[in-house]
JSON list of C-alpha atoms in Angstrom, two decimals:
[
{"chain": "A", "resi": 1, "resn": "TYR", "atom": "CA", "xyz": [-10.25, 6.08, -6.10]},
{"chain": "A", "resi": 2, "resn": "LEU", "atom": "CA", "xyz": [-6.95, 4.28, -5.87]},
{"chain": "A", "resi": 3, "resn": "ALA", "atom": "CA", "xyz": [-6.36, 0.55, -6.40]},
{"chain": "A", "resi": 4, "resn": "VAL", "atom": "CA", "xyz": [-3.33, -1.11, -4.85]},
{"chain": "A", "resi": 5, "resn": "ALA", "atom": "CA", "xyz": [-2.03, -4.66, -5.12]},
{"chain": "A", "resi": 6, "resn": "GLU", "atom": "CA", "xyz": [-0.33, -6.31, -2.17]},
{"chain": "A", "resi": 7, "resn": "PRO", "atom": "CA", "xyz": [3.02, -6.99, -3.92]},
{"chain": "A", "resi": 8, "resn": "ALA", "atom": "CA", "xyz": [3.32, -3.23, -4.62]},
{"chain": "A", "resi": 9, "resn": "TYR", "atom": "CA", "xyz": [2.75, -1.96, -1.06]},
{"chain": "A", "resi": 10, "resn": "GLU", "atom": "CA", "xyz": [3.64, -4.83, 1.27]},
{"chain": "A", "resi": 11, "resn": "ARG", "atom": "CA", "xyz": [7.38, -4.06, 1.54]},
{"chain": "A", "resi": 12, "resn": "PHE", "atom": "CA", "xyz": [6.64, -0.49, 2.65]},
{"chain": "A", "resi": 13, "resn": "LEU", "atom": "CA", "xyz": [4.53, -1.71, 5.59]},
{"chain": "A", "resi": 14, "resn": "LEU", "atom": "CA", "xyz": [7.08, -4.19, 6.96]},
{"chain": "A", "resi": 15, "resn": "PRO", "atom": "CA", "xyz": [8.77, -2.55, 9.99]},
{"chain": "A", "resi": 16, "resn": "ASP", "atom": "CA", "xyz": [12.25, -3.97, 9.28]},
{"chain": "A", "resi": 17, "resn": "SER", "atom": "CA", "xyz": [12.23, -3.11, 5.58]},
{"chain": "A", "resi": 18, "resn": "THR", "atom": "CA", "xyz": [14.58, -0.35, 4.40]},
{"chain": "A", "resi": 19, "resn": "GLY", "atom": "CA", "xyz": [15.33, 1.40, 1.16]},
{"chain": "A", "resi": 20, "resn": "LYS", "atom": "CA", "xyz": [18.20, 0.64, -1.16]},
{"chain": "A", "resi": 21, "resn": "THR", "atom": "CA", "xyz": [21.41, 2.52, -0.36]},
{"chain": "A", "resi": 22, "resn": "GLY", "atom": "CA", "xyz": [21.06, 6.02, -1.73]},
{"chain": "A", "resi": 23, "resn": "GLU", "atom": "CA", "xyz": [17.27, 5.74, -2.06]},
{"chain": "A", "resi": 24, "resn": "GLU", "atom": "CA", "xyz": [16.27, 5.71, 1.60]},
{"chain": "A", "resi": 25, "resn": "GLN", "atom": "CA", "xyz": [14.45, 9.03, 1.31]},
{"chain": "A", "resi": 26, "resn": "LEU", "atom": "CA", "xyz": [12.28, 7.78, -1.57]},
{"chain": "A", "resi": 27, "resn": "PHE", "atom": "CA", "xyz": [11.53, 4.57, 0.35]},
{"chain": "A", "resi": 28, "resn": "GLU", "atom": "CA", "xyz": [10.43, 6.57, 3.42]},
{"chain": "A", "resi": 29, "resn": "HIS", "atom": "CA", "xyz": [8.23, 8.75, 1.20]},
{"chain": "A", "resi": 30, "resn": "HIS", "atom": "CA", "xyz": [6.45, 5.63, -0.09]},
{"chain": "A", "resi": 31, "resn": "ARG", "atom": "CA", "xyz": [6.22, 4.21, 3.45]},
{"chain": "A", "resi": 32, "resn": "ARG", "atom": "CA", "xyz": [4.51, 7.40, 4.69]},
{"chain": "A", "resi": 33, "resn": "PHE", "atom": "CA", "xyz": [2.17, 7.36, 1.67]},
{"chain": "A", "resi": 34, "resn": "TYR", "atom": "CA", "xyz": [0.99, 3.78, 2.27]},
{"chain": "A", "resi": 35, "resn": "ASN", "atom": "CA", "xyz": [0.74, 4.24, 6.04]},
{"chain": "A", "resi": 36, "resn": "ASP", "atom": "CA", "xyz": [-1.42, 7.31, 5.43]},
{"chain": "A", "resi": 37, "resn": "LEU", "atom": "CA", "xyz": [-3.51, 5.50, 2.82]},
{"chain": "A", "resi": 38, "resn": "PHE", "atom": "CA", "xyz": [-4.18, 2.54, 5.10]},
{"chain": "A", "resi": 39, "resn": "SER", "atom": "CA", "xyz": [-4.86, 4.66, 8.18]},
{"chain": "A", "resi": 40, "resn": "ARG", "atom": "CA", "xyz": [-6.93, 7.45, 6.61]},
{"chain": "A", "resi": 41, "resn": "GLY", "atom": "CA", "xyz": [-8.17, 6.13, 3.28]},
{"chain": "A", "resi": 42, "resn": "GLN", "atom": "CA", "xyz": [-11.67, 4.70, 3.04]},
{"chain": "A", "resi": 43, "resn": "PRO", "atom": "CA", "xyz": [-11.59, 1.09, 1.74]},
{"chain": "A", "resi": 44, "resn": "VAL", "atom": "CA", "xyz": [-14.48, 0.51, -0.67]},
{"chain": "A", "resi": 45, "resn": "TRP", "atom": "CA", "xyz": [-13.62, -2.85, -2.28]},
{"chain": "A", "resi": 46, "resn": "ARG", "atom": "CA", "xyz": [-11.18, -5.71, -1.92]},
{"chain": "A", "resi": 47, "resn": "SER", "atom": "CA", "xyz": [-10.35, -8.96, -3.63]},
{"chain": "A", "resi": 48, "resn": "ASP", "atom": "CA", "xyz": [-8.65, -11.68, -1.61]},
{"chain": "A", "resi": 49, "resn": "PRO", "atom": "CA", "xyz": [-7.34, -14.75, -3.44]},
{"chain": "A", "resi": 50, "resn": "ASP", "atom": "CA", "xyz": [-9.12, -17.93, -2.48]},
{"chain": "A", "resi": 51, "resn": "PRO", "atom": "CA", "xyz": [-7.25, -19.99, -1.59]},
{"chain": "A", "resi": 52, "resn": "PRO", "atom": "CA", "xyz": [-4.48, -17.59, -0.48]},
{"chain": "A", "resi": 53, "resn": "THR", "atom": "CA", "xyz": [-1.49, -17.99, -2.78]},
{"chain": "A", "resi": 54, "resn": "ASP", "atom": "CA", "xyz": [1.10, -15.57, -1.34]},
{"chain": "A", "resi": 55, "resn": "ALA", "atom": "CA", "xyz": [2.24, -15.17, -4.94]},
{"chain": "A", "resi": 56, "resn": "TYR", "atom": "CA", "xyz": [2.53, -12.39, -7.50]},
{"chain": "A", "resi": 57, "resn": "VAL", "atom": "CA", "xyz": [-0.28, -13.93, -9.54]},
{"chain": "A", "resi": 58, "resn": "ASN", "atom": "CA", "xyz": [-3.76, -13.21, -8.22]},
{"chain": "A", "resi": 59, "resn": "PRO", "atom": "CA", "xyz": [-2.64, -10.90, -5.36]},
{"chain": "A", "resi": 60, "resn": "ARG", "atom": "CA", "xyz": [-4.88, -9.19, -2.80]},
{"chain": "A", "resi": 61, "resn": "ILE", "atom": "CA", "xyz": [-6.23, -5.98, -4.34]},
{"chain": "A", "resi": 62, "resn": "LEU", "atom": "CA", "xyz": [-7.70, -3.09, -2.37]},
{"chain": "A", "resi": 63, "resn": "VAL", "atom": "CA", "xyz": [-9.56, -0.03, -3.65]},
{"chain": "A", "resi": 64, "resn": "PHE", "atom": "CA", "xyz": [-9.67, 3.11, -1.53]},
{"chain": "A", "resi": 65, "resn": "ARG", "atom": "CA", "xyz": [-11.72, 6.26, -1.83]},
{"chain": "A", "resi": 66, "resn": "VAL", "atom": "CA", "xyz": [-9.12, 9.00, -1.56]},
{"chain": "A", "resi": 67, "resn": "ALA", "atom": "CA", "xyz": [-11.10, 12.13, -2.37]},
{"chain": "A", "resi": 68, "resn": "ASP", "atom": "CA", "xyz": [-10.79, 13.35, 1.23]},
{"chain": "A", "resi": 69, "resn": "LEU", "atom": "CA", "xyz": [-7.05, 12.73, 1.55]},
{"chain": "A", "resi": 70, "resn": "ARG", "atom": "CA", "xyz": [-4.81, 15.72, 1.06]},
{"chain": "A", "resi": 71, "resn": "ALA", "atom": "CA", "xyz": [-1.10, 15.93, 0.37]},
{"chain": "A", "resi": 72, "resn": "ARG", "atom": "CA", "xyz": [0.98, 16.82, 3.37]}
]
């Protein structure tokens, strides 16, 4: 299982977001990881703040079953 919080992954899923100069390759690695997780991972639990805060405190949290995912 893997738990992720929205502030940690959100920037990698935004289409116009890019990596810091000199770290573009690392940024793209993370982008591929999160795209793969969200497209192939099996969500098993989530916590959505109520009311939505759009803040770093009490973020959306998702838990994925990742046993079937393999490194590429």
